[in-house]
Amino acid sequence: MLLKWSQSVQWFGKNVSKWIFRLHIDIRTLDLYPVNTSDGGLGVTEFVDVKNMTRWIQRDGVEPIMASMVEYLEADFARWEAFDKVARVASHTPFGVIELMPTSDTKEYAFKYVNGHPFNPARGFQTVTAFGMLADVDNGYPTFLAEMTLLTALRTAATSAMVARRVARPGAQVMAMIGAGSQAEFQALAFRALMGIDQLRVYDVDPAAVEKLRRNLQPLGFDIQEAGSTSESVVGADIVTTCTADKARATILSSEQVPAGVHINAVGGDCPGKTELDPELLRRAKVFVEFPEQTRVEGEIQQMAPDFPVTEFWKVLTGAEEGRTSAEQITIFDSVGFAIADFSALRCARDATAGTDLQTYIDLVADPEDPKDLFSLVNTLKPVG
């Protein structure tokens, strides 16, 4: 067998065994890992559908999964500069937005398809749906495809708690939640898993949403108090999570409502023309972001001047920049969601389900025996004569 540096080498041929090992060799690393090809062919892709994503979450538990996911997130954020980064590609309509979120390192490429349609629940549809994929950078073949509506909910909450653990005041005990929609339970569980917070002060314009959250979380041991307004919810809170769905330039929180020392987890402002925070509150705070080029277009800081100062969270994680600098400082995580977090979430899901019945396999890529003879797969012509 001939080995070539910086080249993928295949052992045993494409159909010798159900398991094929691909040997990746370069000057720095030697990685050997199995790729299940089901009934043969490298075009077969590992797949986790909605049913199996649900089974995985029920099997391992929401909080343990998010704690594990944070390990993947921190590992990938710590090597932020190794990734190819671009703001997501968005298609905006009066109904909502559809986006593609790509990124890659030197070995794997990832993308997520995601929508945001705030009027969907009134029609019986989810506000946000998503699916995503990992591919081998070496040959371009897709290796893993997964449901990401649930996975995005997990990674969004895990990212919020990861940031808060680094920049909120130590000893935080109470979280205000403004907005009790689909993301709310995941946020609450993430903050309990990472920071031990189980006291919630919840406000939503829809009382049924608060009741839904209470029904889901109270049996899990949360202390939940319903607030009559955003101002009431913030009283006594160490952390404030804003997560509303309306696509509008709204002021969910004014500067006057927020006392010194609070950490704000601003989740809802995630596309152009959609904000939740008073600009004056941003001026009072130290603002942390994922990818500034994207956040300045989609996040709370779209309201601010192009040179408004922000701190990239990966630099806090690696020690390149400071996080919170005083107990009185207001900190804000201007969360819009970035593709590297999806990359981490997909890796987490793939690794956790590998080798189990939670993964199935689909033929996603036409892969003829002769790579130059694609026509052989469809040739039904009869010879003339």
Coordinates of C-alpha atoms in Angstrom, one line a residue:
M1 CA 0.0 0.0 0.0
L2 CA 1.4 3.4 -1.0
L3 CA 1.2 6.1 1.7
K4 CA 1.3 9.7 0.6
W5 CA 1.7 12.6 3.0
S6 CA -1.4 15.0 3.3
Q7 CA -3.6 12.5 1.4
S8 CA -6.4 10.2 2.5
V9 CA -5.6 6.5 2.1
Q10 CA -8.3 3.8 2.0
W11 CA -7.7 0.3 3.3
F12 CA -9.3 -2.9 2.2
G13 CA -11.2 -1.5 -0.8
K14 CA -14.7 0.0 -0.9
N15 CA -16.7 -3.2 -0.4
V16 CA -14.4 -5.6 1.4
S17 CA -16.0 -4.9 4.8
K18 CA -18.8 -3.1 6.4
W19 CA -16.2 -1.0 8.3
I20 CA -13.7 0.9 6.3
F21 CA -10.7 2.7 7.9
R22 CA -9.5 5.9 6.4
L23 CA -5.9 6.8 7.3
H24 CA -5.3 10.5 7.4
I25 CA -1.6 11.4 7.4
D26 CA 0.1 14.7 7.5
I27 CA 3.3 16.1 8.9
R28 CA 1.7 16.8 12.3
T29 CA -0.8 14.1 13.0
L30 CA -1.8 10.5 12.4
D31 CA -5.5 9.8 12.8
L32 CA -7.2 6.5 12.2
Y33 CA -11.0 6.3 12.6
P34 CA -13.7 4.0 11.3
V35 CA -16.4 5.0 8.9
N36 CA -19.5 2.8 8.7
T37 CA -20.5 2.3 5.1
S38 CA -23.6 0.1 5.8
D39 CA -24.1 -1.9 2.6
G40 CA -21.0 -0.5 0.9
G41 CA -19.8 2.7 -0.7
L42 CA -18.2 5.8 0.7
G43 CA -21.3 7.8 -0.3
V44 CA -23.2 6.3 2.7
T45 CA -23.8 9.0 5.4
E46 CA -24.4 8.6 9.1
F47 CA -27.9 10.0 9.9
V48 CA -29.7 11.0 13.1
D49 CA -33.3 11.8 12.5
V50 CA -35.9 13.4 14.7
K51 CA -36.9 10.2 16.4
N52 CA -33.3 9.2 17.2
M53 CA -32.3 12.7 18.3
T54 CA -35.2 12.6 20.7
R55 CA -34.2 9.1 21.9
W56 CA -30.6 10.3 22.5
I57 CA -31.8 13.3 24.5
Q58 CA -34.1 11.2 26.6
R59 CA -31.5 8.5 27.1
D60 CA -28.7 10.8 28.3
G61 CA -30.7 13.8 29.7
V62 CA -30.8 17.4 28.6
E63 CA -28.5 18.7 31.4
P64 CA -25.7 16.1 30.9
I65 CA -25.8 16.6 27.2
M66 CA -25.5 20.3 27.4
A67 CA -22.7 20.0 29.9
S68 CA -20.9 17.7 27.5
M69 CA -21.7 20.0 24.6
V70 CA -20.0 22.9 26.4
E71 CA -16.8 20.9 26.4
Y72 CA -17.0 20.7 22.6
L73 CA -17.9 24.4 22.4
E74 CA -15.0 25.5 24.6
A75 CA -12.5 23.2 22.7
D76 CA -13.6 24.7 19.4
F77 CA -13.8 28.3 20.6
A78 CA -10.3 27.9 22.0
R79 CA -9.1 27.2 18.4
W80 CA -11.2 29.9 16.8
E81 CA -8.5 31.0 14.5
A82 CA -8.2 27.6 12.9
F83 CA -11.7 27.9 11.4
D84 CA -12.8 29.4 8.1
K85 CA -15.4 32.0 9.2
V86 CA -18.1 33.8 7.3
A87 CA -21.4 35.5 8.3
R88 CA -24.4 33.3 7.6
V89 CA -26.1 33.6 4.2
A90 CA -29.6 34.9 4.8
S91 CA -32.7 35.1 2.6
H92 CA -35.2 37.6 4.2
T93 CA -38.9 37.7 3.3
P94 CA -41.9 39.3 4.9
F95 CA -42.6 35.9 6.5
G96 CA -39.3 35.3 8.1
V97 CA -35.7 34.3 7.3
I98 CA -34.0 31.2 5.9
E99 CA -30.3 30.9 6.5
L100 CA -27.2 28.8 5.7
M101 CA -24.5 28.7 8.3
P102 CA -21.2 27.3 7.1
T103 CA -17.7 26.8 8.6
S104 CA -14.8 24.5 8.4
D105 CA -11.4 23.6 9.9
T106 CA -8.7 21.7 8.2
K107 CA -10.5 18.4 8.5
E108 CA -14.2 18.8 8.6
Y109 CA -16.8 21.2 7.0
A110 CA -20.1 21.9 8.6
F111 CA -23.3 23.7 7.6
K112 CA -26.7 24.3 9.1
Y113 CA -29.9 25.2 7.4
V114 CA -32.2 27.1 9.7
N115 CA -35.2 29.3 9.5
G116 CA -36.9 31.9 11.7
H117 CA -40.6 32.5 11.1
P118 CA -42.2 34.3 14.1
F119 CA -45.7 33.9 12.9
N120 CA -45.5 30.2 12.5
P121 CA -46.9 29.1 15.8
A122 CA -50.3 30.7 15.0
R123 CA -50.4 28.4 11.9
G124 CA -49.3 25.3 13.8
F125 CA -45.6 25.4 12.8
Q126 CA -42.4 25.8 14.7
T127 CA -40.8 29.2 14.7
V128 CA -37.3 27.7 14.2
T129 CA -36.4 24.5 12.3
A130 CA -33.0 23.2 11.3
F131 CA -30.9 20.4 10.0
G132 CA -27.1 20.2 9.6
M133 CA -24.2 18.2 8.1
L134 CA -20.6 17.4 8.6
A135 CA -18.4 16.6 5.6
D136 CA -14.8 15.4 5.1
V137 CA -12.7 18.3 3.9
D138 CA -10.2 15.8 2.3
N139 CA -12.7 14.4 -0.3
G140 CA -15.8 16.5 0.1
Y141 CA -18.1 13.6 1.0
P142 CA -20.8 14.2 3.6
T143 CA -20.2 12.0 6.7
F144 CA -22.9 13.0 9.1
L145 CA -26.4 14.4 8.7
A146 CA -28.7 15.3 11.6
E147 CA -31.9 16.9 12.8
M148 CA -31.0 20.3 14.3
T149 CA -34.2 21.8 15.5
L150 CA -33.7 20.2 18.9
L151 CA -29.9 20.3 18.5
T152 CA -30.0 24.0 17.9
A153 CA -32.1 24.5 21.1
L154 CA -29.5 22.6 23.0
R155 CA -26.5 24.4 21.5
T156 CA -28.0 27.9 21.9
A157 CA -28.7 27.3 25.6
A158 CA -25.3 25.6 26.1
T159 CA -23.5 28.6 24.5
S160 CA -25.4 31.1 26.7
A161 CA -24.5 29.2 29.9
M162 CA -20.9 28.8 28.7
V163 CA -20.5 32.5 28.3
A164 CA -22.4 33.4 31.6
R165 CA -20.2 31.1 33.6
R166 CA -17.2 33.1 32.4
V167 CA -18.5 36.7 32.7
A168 CA -21.5 36.8 35.1
R169 CA -20.8 37.6 38.8
P170 CA -19.7 34.6 40.8
G171 CA -22.4 33.1 43.0
A172 CA -25.4 34.0 40.7
Q173 CA -28.6 32.4 42.0
V174 CA -31.6 34.0 40.4
M175 CA -32.4 34.3 36.7
A176 CA -35.1 36.5 35.1
M177 CA -36.5 35.1 31.9
I178 CA -38.3 37.4 29.6
G179 CA -39.9 35.2 27.0
A180 CA -41.1 31.7 27.7
G181 CA -41.2 30.2 24.2
S182 CA -39.5 27.1 22.8
Q183 CA -36.0 28.0 23.9
A184 CA -36.9 28.9 27.6
E185 CA -36.7 25.4 29.1
F186 CA -33.4 24.7 27.5
Q187 CA -32.0 28.0 28.8
A188 CA -33.1 27.2 32.3
L189 CA -31.7 23.7 32.3
A190 CA -28.4 24.9 30.8
F191 CA -27.9 27.5 33.5
R192 CA -28.7 25.0 36.2
A193 CA -26.3 22.4 34.7
L194 CA -23.4 24.8 34.5
M195 CA -24.1 27.3 37.2
G196 CA -26.5 25.7 39.6
I197 CA -29.2 28.3 39.1
D198 CA -32.7 27.0 39.8
Q199 CA -34.6 30.2 40.8
L200 CA -36.5 31.7 37.9
R201 CA -38.5 34.9 37.6
V202 CA -40.5 34.6 34.4
Y203 CA -42.5 37.1 32.3
D204 CA -44.2 36.6 28.9
V205 CA -46.9 38.6 27.2
D206 CA -48.7 35.2 26.8
P207 CA -49.7 33.7 30.2
A208 CA -50.1 30.3 28.5
A209 CA -46.4 30.3 27.7
V210 CA -45.5 30.9 31.3
E211 CA -47.9 28.1 32.4
K212 CA -46.2 25.8 29.8
L213 CA -42.8 26.5 31.3
R214 CA -44.1 26.0 34.8
R215 CA -45.6 22.7 33.8
N216 CA -42.4 21.5 32.2
L217 CA -39.9 22.7 34.8
Q218 CA -41.5 22.8 38.2
P219 CA -41.5 18.9 38.4
L220 CA -37.8 19.1 37.8
G221 CA -37.2 21.1 40.9
F222 CA -37.2 24.7 39.7
D223 CA -38.5 27.5 41.9
I224 CA -40.6 29.5 39.4
Q225 CA -42.3 32.8 40.1
E226 CA -44.4 34.5 37.4
A227 CA -43.7 38.3 37.1
G228 CA -46.3 40.8 36.0
S229 CA -43.9 42.8 33.9
T230 CA -40.3 42.9 32.6
S231 CA -39.4 45.4 35.4
E232 CA -40.8 43.0 38.1
S233 CA -39.0 40.0 36.6
V234 CA -35.6 41.8 36.9
V235 CA -35.9 42.7 40.6
G236 CA -33.4 40.6 42.5
A237 CA -32.1 38.8 39.4
D238 CA -28.4 38.1 38.9
I239 CA -28.8 37.1 35.3
V240 CA -31.5 38.2 32.8
T241 CA -32.3 36.1 29.7
T242 CA -34.2 37.9 27.0
C243 CA -35.6 35.5 24.3
T244 CA -38.6 36.9 22.4
A245 CA -39.7 36.1 18.9
D246 CA -41.2 39.2 17.3
K247 CA -39.2 40.6 14.4
A248 CA -39.2 44.2 15.5
R249 CA -37.0 46.9 16.9
A250 CA -38.3 46.5 20.4
T251 CA -37.1 47.6 23.8
I252 CA -37.8 44.7 26.1
L253 CA -35.3 46.0 28.7
S254 CA -34.6 49.7 29.3
S255 CA -31.4 50.9 30.9
E256 CA -33.3 52.2 34.0
Q257 CA -34.6 48.7 34.7
V258 CA -31.2 47.0 35.0
P259 CA -29.1 47.5 38.2
A260 CA -25.4 47.3 38.4
G261 CA -23.7 43.9 38.2
V262 CA -26.4 42.1 36.2
H263 CA -25.4 39.8 33.3
I264 CA -27.8 39.9 30.4
N265 CA -28.1 36.9 28.1
A266 CA -29.6 38.6 25.0
V267 CA -30.9 35.8 22.8
G268 CA -33.8 37.2 20.9
G269 CA -32.2 39.8 18.7
D270 CA -30.8 37.6 16.0
C271 CA -31.5 39.2 12.6
P272 CA -31.5 42.7 11.0
G273 CA -34.4 44.8 12.3
K274 CA -34.9 42.6 15.4
T275 CA -33.6 43.9 18.8
E276 CA -34.6 43.7 22.5
L277 CA -32.4 46.1 24.4
D278 CA -32.3 49.8 25.0
P279 CA -29.2 51.3 23.2
E280 CA -28.4 53.2 26.4
L281 CA -28.1 49.8 28.2
L282 CA -25.6 48.7 25.7
R283 CA -23.5 51.9 26.3
R284 CA -23.5 51.1 30.1
A285 CA -22.3 47.5 29.6
K286 CA -19.4 45.5 28.5
V287 CA -20.7 43.6 25.4
F288 CA -19.4 40.1 24.4
V289 CA -20.0 38.6 21.0
E290 CA -19.3 35.6 18.9
F291 CA -18.3 36.9 15.4
P292 CA -18.4 40.7 15.3
E293 CA -19.0 40.9 11.5
Q294 CA -22.2 39.0 11.9
T295 CA -23.3 40.5 15.3
R296 CA -23.0 44.0 14.0
V297 CA -25.6 43.2 11.3
E298 CA -28.0 40.9 13.3
G299 CA -27.4 41.5 17.0
E300 CA -28.3 44.1 19.6
I301 CA -25.3 46.1 18.5
Q302 CA -26.9 46.7 15.0
Q303 CA -28.3 49.8 16.8
M304 CA -24.8 51.1 17.6
A305 CA -22.1 52.8 15.6
P306 CA -19.9 50.5 13.5
D307 CA -17.0 51.1 15.9
F308 CA -18.9 50.4 19.0
P309 CA -16.5 48.4 21.3
V310 CA -17.2 44.7 21.8
T311 CA -15.2 41.8 23.2
E312 CA -15.0 38.5 21.3
F313 CA -15.8 35.7 23.7
W314 CA -13.1 33.3 22.3
K315 CA -10.5 35.8 23.4
V316 CA -11.9 35.7 27.0
L317 CA -11.8 31.9 26.8
T318 CA -8.2 31.8 25.8
G319 CA -7.1 34.6 28.2
A320 CA -6.3 37.0 25.4
E321 CA -8.8 39.6 26.8
E322 CA -10.5 40.2 30.2
G323 CA -14.1 39.2 30.9
R324 CA -15.9 40.9 33.7
T325 CA -13.7 43.5 35.4
S326 CA -15.8 44.4 38.4
A327 CA -18.7 43.2 40.5
E328 CA -20.7 46.4 39.5
Q329 CA -20.1 46.0 35.8
I330 CA -23.1 45.1 33.6
T331 CA -22.2 42.4 31.1
I332 CA -24.2 41.5 28.0
F333 CA -23.8 38.4 25.7
D334 CA -25.2 39.6 22.4
S335 CA -26.0 36.1 21.2
V336 CA -26.9 35.6 17.5
G337 CA -25.6 32.1 17.0
F338 CA -22.5 31.3 14.9
A339 CA -21.6 28.4 12.7
I340 CA -18.7 27.2 14.9
A341 CA -21.2 26.4 17.7
D342 CA -23.2 24.3 15.2
F343 CA -19.9 22.5 14.2
S344 CA -19.4 21.7 17.9
A345 CA -23.0 20.6 18.4
L346 CA -22.8 18.3 15.4
R347 CA -19.6 16.7 16.6
C348 CA -21.1 16.2 20.0
A349 CA -24.2 14.5 18.6
R350 CA -22.2 12.3 16.2
D351 CA -19.8 11.1 18.8
A352 CA -22.5 10.4 21.4
T353 CA -24.6 8.4 19.0
A354 CA -21.7 6.6 17.2
G355 CA -21.9 2.8 17.2
T356 CA -25.5 2.8 18.5
D357 CA -28.9 2.2 17.0
L358 CA -29.4 6.0 17.3
Q359 CA -27.6 6.3 13.9
T360 CA -28.9 5.0 10.6
Y361 CA -27.3 5.3 7.2
I362 CA -28.5 6.9 4.0
D363 CA -27.1 6.8 0.5
L364 CA -26.7 10.6 -0.1
V365 CA -24.0 10.6 -2.7
A366 CA -24.0 8.8 -6.0
D367 CA -20.7 6.8 -5.9
P368 CA -20.0 4.6 -8.9
E369 CA -17.3 2.0 -8.9
D370 CA -15.5 4.0 -11.5
P371 CA -15.5 7.6 -10.2
K372 CA -15.2 8.8 -13.8
D373 CA -18.3 6.9 -15.0
L374 CA -21.3 8.4 -13.3
F375 CA -23.4 7.5 -16.2
S376 CA -23.0 3.8 -15.4
L377 CA -25.5 4.2 -12.5
V378 CA -28.3 5.2 -14.9
N379 CA -27.3 3.5 -18.2
T380 CA -30.3 1.5 -19.4
L381 CA -29.6 2.0 -23.1
K382 CA -29.5 -1.1 -25.3
P383 CA -26.7 -1.4 -27.9
V384 CA -27.7 -0.6 -31.5
G385 CA -27.8 -3.6 -33.8

